Short mmCIF file of C-alpha atoms and ligand atoms in Angstrom, two decimals:
data_model
loop_
_atom_site.label_atom_id
_atom_site.label_comp_id
_atom_site.label_asym_id
_atom_site.label_seq_id
_atom_site.Cartn_x
_atom_site.Cartn_y
_atom_site.Cartn_z
CA MET E 28 69.28 114.29 103.19
CA GLU E 29 67.63 117.64 103.16
CA LEU E 30 69.93 119.08 104.96
CA LEU E 31 72.59 118.12 102.62
CA ASP E 32 71.29 119.16 100.24
CA LYS E 33 70.44 122.46 100.82
CA LEU E 34 74.02 122.65 102.32
CA VAL E 35 75.33 122.03 99.05
CA ASP E 36 73.43 124.24 97.44
CA GLY E 37 75.46 127.01 99.18
CA ASP E 38 72.37 127.98 101.64
CA PRO E 39 74.41 129.64 104.37
CA ARG E 40 71.12 128.60 107.00
CA ALA E 41 72.11 125.25 105.98
CA LEU E 42 76.06 125.60 106.60
CA ALA E 43 74.92 127.35 110.00
CA ARG E 44 72.77 124.45 111.00
CA SER E 45 74.92 121.73 109.58
CA ILE E 46 77.98 123.40 111.87
CA THR E 47 76.14 123.04 114.68
CA LEU E 48 75.16 119.58 114.44
CA VAL E 49 78.54 118.20 114.03
CA GLU E 50 79.85 120.43 116.98
CA GLU E 51 77.84 119.49 119.06
CA GLY E 52 77.75 116.11 117.85
CA LEU E 53 73.86 115.61 117.92
CA LYS E 54 71.72 113.04 116.12
CA GLY E 55 72.60 112.88 112.44
CA ALA E 56 76.19 114.30 112.44
CA ASP E 57 78.10 111.32 111.65
CA GLU E 58 75.39 110.70 108.62
CA LEU E 59 76.16 114.30 107.33
CA MET E 60 79.86 113.69 107.44
CA ARG E 61 79.99 110.58 106.12
CA ARG E 62 78.02 112.28 103.20
CA VAL E 63 80.37 115.94 103.29
CA TYR E 64 83.58 114.05 102.96
CA PRO E 65 84.08 113.04 99.56
CA ARG E 66 83.06 116.72 98.71
CA THR E 67 85.95 118.07 100.56
CA GLY E 68 89.34 119.33 99.66
CA GLN E 69 88.56 121.63 97.27
CA ALA E 70 89.01 124.89 98.97
CA THR E 71 92.53 126.27 99.74
CA VAL E 72 92.58 126.74 103.99
CA ILE E 73 94.63 129.51 104.87
CA GLY E 74 95.71 129.97 108.29
CA LEU E 75 96.56 133.26 110.37
CA THR E 76 97.95 133.25 113.80
CA GLY E 77 100.39 135.61 115.85
CA SER E 78 99.74 137.49 119.09
CA PRO E 79 96.34 139.15 120.17
CA GLY E 80 96.15 142.89 118.82
CA SER E 81 98.42 142.19 115.89
CA GLY E 82 96.14 142.89 113.64
CA LYS E 83 94.69 139.69 112.26
CA SER E 84 91.07 140.49 112.09
CA SER E 85 91.22 143.34 110.49
CA LEU E 86 93.99 141.35 107.98
CA VAL E 87 91.17 138.59 107.12
CA ASP E 88 88.59 141.66 106.67
CA ARG E 89 90.66 142.96 104.42
CA LEU E 90 91.54 139.49 102.42
CA VAL E 91 87.57 139.11 102.44
CA THR E 92 87.28 141.98 100.66
CA GLU E 93 90.04 141.24 98.28
CA ALA E 94 88.96 137.54 97.26
CA ARG E 95 85.04 138.75 96.99
CA SER E 96 86.73 141.14 94.51
CA ARG E 97 87.41 138.22 92.69
CA ASP E 98 84.35 136.34 92.43
CA ARG E 99 85.06 134.00 95.23
CA LYS E 100 82.99 132.85 97.80
CA VAL E 101 84.67 133.13 101.36
CA GLY E 102 84.77 130.66 104.71
CA VAL E 103 85.85 132.73 107.76
CA VAL E 104 86.88 130.36 111.05
CA ALA E 105 87.66 132.49 114.03
CA ILE E 106 88.92 130.75 116.61
CA ASP E 107 87.99 132.61 120.11
CA PRO E 108 90.30 132.35 122.88
CA SER E 109 87.83 132.07 125.66
CA SER E 110 90.16 134.03 128.25
CA ALA E 111 88.72 137.44 129.40
CA PHE E 112 92.30 139.58 128.21
CA SER E 113 90.63 139.11 124.56
CA GLY E 114 86.92 140.05 125.55
CA GLY E 115 87.17 143.51 123.93
CA ALA E 116 89.43 141.80 120.79
CA ILE E 117 86.61 140.08 120.15
CA LEU E 118 83.75 142.29 120.44
CA GLY E 119 85.86 144.33 117.67
CA ASP E 120 86.10 141.46 115.11
CA ARG E 121 82.25 141.21 115.87
CA ILE E 122 81.92 144.88 114.66
CA ARG E 123 84.30 144.63 111.84
CA MET E 124 83.07 141.80 110.61
CA GLN E 125 79.14 143.45 110.45
CA ASP E 126 80.25 144.53 106.91
CA HIS E 127 80.01 141.17 105.46
CA ALA E 128 77.38 140.38 107.41
CA LYS E 129 74.79 140.61 104.16
CA ASP E 130 77.04 139.35 101.84
CA GLU E 131 75.75 135.74 101.03
CA GLY E 132 79.34 134.76 99.75
CA VAL E 133 80.81 135.59 102.94
CA PHE E 134 80.29 132.89 105.78
CA ILE E 135 81.49 133.19 109.33
CA ARG E 136 82.05 131.33 112.22
CA SER E 137 83.13 131.66 115.43
CA MET E 138 84.41 128.71 117.78
CA ALA E 139 85.64 128.65 121.13
CA THR E 140 88.40 127.28 122.43
CA ARG E 141 86.73 125.84 125.57
CA GLY E 142 84.42 123.35 125.77
CA HIS E 143 85.90 121.08 123.30
CA LEU E 144 87.26 118.23 125.68
CA GLY E 145 90.74 118.64 123.23
CA GLY E 146 88.76 118.43 120.40
CA LEU E 147 89.10 121.79 119.28
CA SER E 148 90.83 121.27 115.96
CA ARG E 149 88.31 118.08 114.98
CA ALA E 150 85.56 120.94 115.80
CA THR E 151 87.19 123.28 113.21
CA SER E 152 88.43 120.57 110.81
CA ASP E 153 84.69 119.91 110.27
CA ALA E 154 83.05 122.96 110.27
CA ILE E 155 85.99 123.75 107.42
CA ASP E 156 84.91 121.24 105.75
CA LEU E 157 81.38 121.86 105.33
CA MET E 158 82.01 125.31 104.28
CA ASP E 159 84.25 123.56 101.58
CA ALA E 160 81.38 121.38 100.28
CA ALA E 161 79.07 124.15 100.43
CA GLY E 162 81.88 126.26 98.30
CA TYR E 163 83.32 128.58 100.03
CA ASP E 164 87.17 128.56 98.69
CA PRO E 165 89.32 130.35 100.46
CA ILE E 166 88.64 129.49 103.82
CA LEU E 167 90.50 131.81 106.09
CA VAL E 168 91.47 130.49 109.76
CA GLU E 169 92.37 132.93 111.98
CA THR E 170 93.60 131.83 115.69
CA VAL E 171 95.79 133.21 118.20
CA GLY E 172 99.05 131.42 118.57
CA VAL E 173 99.03 129.99 121.96
CA GLY E 174 98.39 126.15 123.29
CA GLN E 175 99.21 123.51 121.63
CA ASP E 176 95.32 122.68 120.52
CA GLU E 177 95.33 125.97 118.59
CA ILE E 178 99.00 125.51 117.00
CA GLU E 179 97.16 122.21 115.56
CA VAL E 180 94.76 123.85 114.22
CA VAL E 181 96.68 126.07 112.36
CA ARG E 182 99.03 123.92 111.04
CA ALA E 183 96.49 121.55 109.15
CA ALA E 184 95.67 124.57 106.77
CA ASP E 185 97.47 124.63 103.42
CA VAL E 186 99.54 127.44 104.13
CA VAL E 187 100.01 129.35 107.20
CA ALA E 188 100.59 133.09 108.05
CA VAL E 189 102.40 134.10 110.60
CA VAL E 190 101.50 137.96 112.03
CA LEU E 191 103.71 139.82 113.42
CA VAL E 192 103.98 143.51 114.13
CA PRO E 193 106.97 145.91 114.46
CA GLY E 194 108.25 147.79 117.72
CA MET E 195 109.00 144.48 119.47
CA GLY E 196 113.24 144.95 118.65
CA ASP E 197 114.82 142.49 120.62
CA ASP E 198 111.79 140.79 121.53
CA ILE E 199 112.14 139.06 118.48
CA GLN E 200 113.89 135.98 120.20
CA ALA E 201 110.96 135.43 122.52
CA ILE E 202 108.90 134.93 119.82
CA LYS E 203 107.49 131.19 120.21
CA ALA E 204 109.59 129.20 118.56
CA GLY E 205 106.77 126.90 117.65
CA ILE E 206 105.00 130.14 115.91
CA LEU E 207 108.51 130.28 113.50
CA GLU E 208 108.11 126.91 112.64
CA ILE E 209 104.72 126.72 111.33
CA ALA E 210 105.88 129.57 108.90
CA ASP E 211 104.65 129.63 105.26
CA LEU E 212 105.07 133.31 105.23
CA PHE E 213 105.66 135.85 107.55
CA VAL E 214 102.88 139.13 107.15
CA ILE E 215 104.73 142.10 109.19
CA ASN E 216 101.62 144.04 109.58
CA LYS E 217 101.24 147.66 111.32
CA ALA E 218 104.09 148.53 108.69
CA ASP E 219 103.24 152.12 109.02
CA ARG E 220 104.94 152.01 112.69
CA PRO E 221 108.38 153.00 112.72
CA GLY E 222 110.77 149.69 112.43
CA ALA E 223 109.04 147.50 110.21
CA ASP E 224 111.97 147.00 107.94
CA ARG E 225 114.45 146.32 110.87
CA LEU E 226 111.86 143.40 112.20
CA GLN E 227 111.93 141.77 108.35
CA ALA E 228 115.59 142.18 108.54
CA GLU E 229 115.87 140.62 111.50
CA LEU E 230 113.47 137.69 110.56
CA ASP E 231 115.39 136.96 107.46
CA TYR E 232 118.47 136.83 109.28
CA MET E 233 116.86 134.35 111.94
CA MET E 234 115.28 132.56 109.09
CA SER E 235 118.23 132.10 107.54
CA LEU E 236 119.67 130.48 110.70
CA ILE E 237 116.68 127.84 111.13
CA SER E 238 115.36 126.69 107.68
CA SER E 239 118.46 124.64 106.23
CA ASP E 240 116.84 121.81 106.12
CA GLY E 241 115.61 122.42 102.46
CA LYS E 242 112.66 124.04 103.05
CA PRO E 243 112.70 127.03 101.27
CA LYS E 244 112.90 130.66 103.47
CA PRO E 245 109.41 132.04 103.66
CA GLU E 246 108.45 134.98 102.05
CA ILE E 247 107.91 137.87 104.18
CA LEU E 248 105.50 140.57 103.25
CA GLN E 249 104.11 144.05 104.94
CA THR E 250 100.53 145.65 105.07
CA VAL E 251 99.24 147.97 106.62
CA ALA E 252 95.64 146.54 107.17
CA VAL E 253 93.79 149.66 108.22
CA ARG E 254 94.94 151.27 105.47
CA ASN E 255 94.52 147.91 102.72
CA GLU E 256 97.92 148.41 101.73
CA GLY E 257 99.79 144.77 100.90
CA VAL E 258 96.51 142.94 101.14
CA LYS E 259 96.09 142.18 97.71
CA GLU E 260 100.02 141.15 97.69
CA LEU E 261 99.18 138.77 100.54
CA LEU E 262 96.33 137.23 99.35
CA ASP E 263 98.20 136.39 95.81
CA GLY E 264 101.38 135.38 97.88
CA VAL E 265 99.24 132.48 100.09
CA LEU E 266 97.34 131.57 97.45
CA ARG E 267 100.25 131.55 95.59
CA PHE E 268 102.46 129.17 98.33
CA ALA E 269 99.37 127.02 98.73
CA GLU E 270 99.61 125.80 95.07
CA SER E 271 103.12 125.51 94.87
CA ALA E 272 105.40 122.59 95.25
CA ALA E 273 106.57 123.96 98.71
CA GLY E 274 102.77 123.93 99.69
CA ARG E 275 103.13 120.62 99.78
CA ARG E 276 99.75 120.23 99.21
CA ARG E 277 98.85 116.18 99.27
CA GLU E 278 101.94 116.23 102.01
CA ARG E 279 100.14 118.26 104.53
CA ARG E 280 96.57 116.46 103.43
CA HIS E 281 97.86 113.70 104.15
CA GLU E 282 99.34 115.01 107.38
CA ARG E 283 95.97 116.68 108.27
CA ALA E 284 94.24 113.27 107.26
CA HIS E 285 96.20 111.32 109.94
CA ALA E 286 95.75 113.94 112.68
CA ARG E 287 92.32 114.10 112.26
CA PHE E 288 91.40 110.42 112.46
CA LEU E 289 93.14 110.35 115.74
CA ALA E 290 91.65 112.93 117.01
CA VAL E 291 87.96 111.51 116.21
CA LEU E 292 89.08 107.93 117.43
CA SER E 293 90.20 109.83 120.96
CA GLU E 294 87.23 111.93 121.14
CA ARG E 295 85.25 108.61 120.58
CA LEU E 296 87.16 106.59 122.95
CA LEU E 297 86.87 108.89 125.61
CA ALA E 298 83.81 109.27 125.43
CA SER E 299 82.57 105.77 125.25
CA ALA E 300 85.14 105.33 128.11
CA LEU E 301 83.37 108.11 130.16
CA THR E 302 80.00 106.63 129.10
CA ARG E 303 80.39 103.31 129.10
CA ALA E 304 82.71 102.56 132.08
CA LEU E 305 82.87 105.90 134.11
CA PRO E 306 78.82 107.03 134.39
CA ASP E 307 77.53 109.28 136.93
CA ASP E 308 80.35 109.88 139.49
CA ARG E 309 82.43 106.90 138.87
CA LEU E 310 85.32 109.16 137.28
CA GLU E 311 84.81 111.58 140.40
CA LYS E 312 85.26 108.44 142.66
CA LEU E 313 88.25 106.90 140.57
CA VAL E 314 89.83 110.81 141.18
CA ASP E 315 89.47 110.29 144.63
CA ASP E 316 91.37 106.95 144.63
CA LEU E 317 93.89 108.84 142.68
CA ALA E 318 94.61 111.61 145.30
CA GLU E 319 94.62 109.10 148.10
CA ARG E 320 96.81 106.48 146.31
CA ARG E 321 94.46 103.70 146.69
CA ILE E 322 95.08 103.08 142.87
CA ASP E 323 97.33 104.17 140.53
CA PRO E 324 96.98 106.10 136.99
CA TYR E 325 97.69 103.23 134.99
CA THR E 326 95.56 100.23 136.87
CA GLY E 327 92.49 102.63 136.90
CA VAL E 328 92.99 102.89 132.68
CA GLU E 329 93.29 99.55 132.53
CA GLN E 330 90.18 98.45 133.79
CA VAL E 331 88.09 100.91 132.02
CA MET E 332 90.00 100.01 128.96
CA LYS E 333 88.73 96.50 129.76
CA GLN E 334 84.70 97.61 130.47
CA VAL E 335 85.74 99.82 127.14
CA LEU E 336 86.94 96.79 125.12
CA SER E 337 84.63 94.50 126.33
N1 GDP T 405 98.57 151.75 112.70
C1 GDP T 405 97.83 150.19 112.30
N2 GDP T 405 97.37 149.75 113.53
C2 GDP T 405 96.54 148.26 112.91
C3 GDP T 405 96.76 148.10 111.68
N3 GDP T 405 95.77 146.69 111.54
C4 GDP T 405 94.94 146.63 112.58
N4 GDP T 405 95.48 147.36 113.92
C5 GDP T 405 94.86 147.98 114.74
O1 GDP T 405 94.99 146.82 115.64
C6 GDP T 405 94.14 146.77 116.45
C7 GDP T 405 93.68 144.87 117.12
O2 GDP T 405 93.80 144.76 115.69
P1 GDP T 405 92.89 143.18 115.10
O3 GDP T 405 92.68 143.54 114.13
O4 GDP T 405 91.35 143.06 116.52
O5 GDP T 405 94.11 142.19 115.97
P2 GDP T 405 93.74 140.33 116.42
O6 GDP T 405 93.85 140.70 117.86
O7 GDP T 405 95.31 139.87 115.77
O8 GDP T 405 92.82 139.90 115.44
C8 GDP T 405 93.07 147.29 115.59
O9 GDP T 405 92.60 148.51 117.00
C9 GDP T 405 93.48 147.77 115.17
O10 GDP T 405 92.62 148.49 114.38
C10 GDP T 405 97.68 147.97 110.68
O11 GDP T 405 97.83 148.04 109.98
N5 GDP T 405 97.85 149.81 111.46
MG1 MG T 406 91.17 139.04 116.43
#
């Protein structure tokens, strides 16, 4: 398979084409993934999450430069929250990332959250695998910490860094509990602003209340992305965690494989239900029947399942 050979050779165009092929589920995608999969599992996957504007893209940009200075090829997956409010942020990302555009050792890919029918984590995992097979390591995944889908995506990383900013004061109570739980490491970015130490103390206290289940307390690091301060330490910190016993690399990969399999299975089952049992306007008609109470969802699904499994 020519595409695979080029991909493994590290040809960025082949990588870009492969990701599109798989993301859109085009002909040859399954075969490609079948061949790629045994070559994956090499790269360290670093997830960065946090509120919009906390400086994730700025940090990713600096981390890329730092990793490049260590002679590593770096992959970046940026999950675009496809909503109006972030339009500006994404534009900013593009401009920032242009510095790396001519560097063949850096591969950046954005993925939209929309249009995946719940398959965002599947598509992201595939993109990560393809980058991995092409020799990119580490792979950075940036996503806003909202929505179940995006949390799934970042959870699948070997190490998850949650980015916070000072000046939130008592609002720290308002940080979504789910986000705190997935943190392997906290980054207080914009530490040039007042309140970084106070936030660190609050986080420290909060984590001492939460993490009593034998899990070590997440490390807290301060950074100033715009001045490249703390970035080296951040890269060291995440890599150290990913390699450590606390990183539970095997366990995490097991969890990831489990979630991945179920994601592919459900995506395929859904697609097959839609094409085999509910083609054309059959879904619309069924929905009408449901809305008008002519049929209940369970009976509807049972009928569809019969056709899918027949
Ligand atoms: N003062 C200060 N501003 C920062 C820092 N890091 C990022 N910013 C700014 O915060 C804004 C949002 O950054 P961005 O990286 O796009 O955040 P993202 O939405 O989390 O990806 C930009 O205007 C950055 O220049 C920092 O350490 N200190
Ligand atoms: Mg961003």
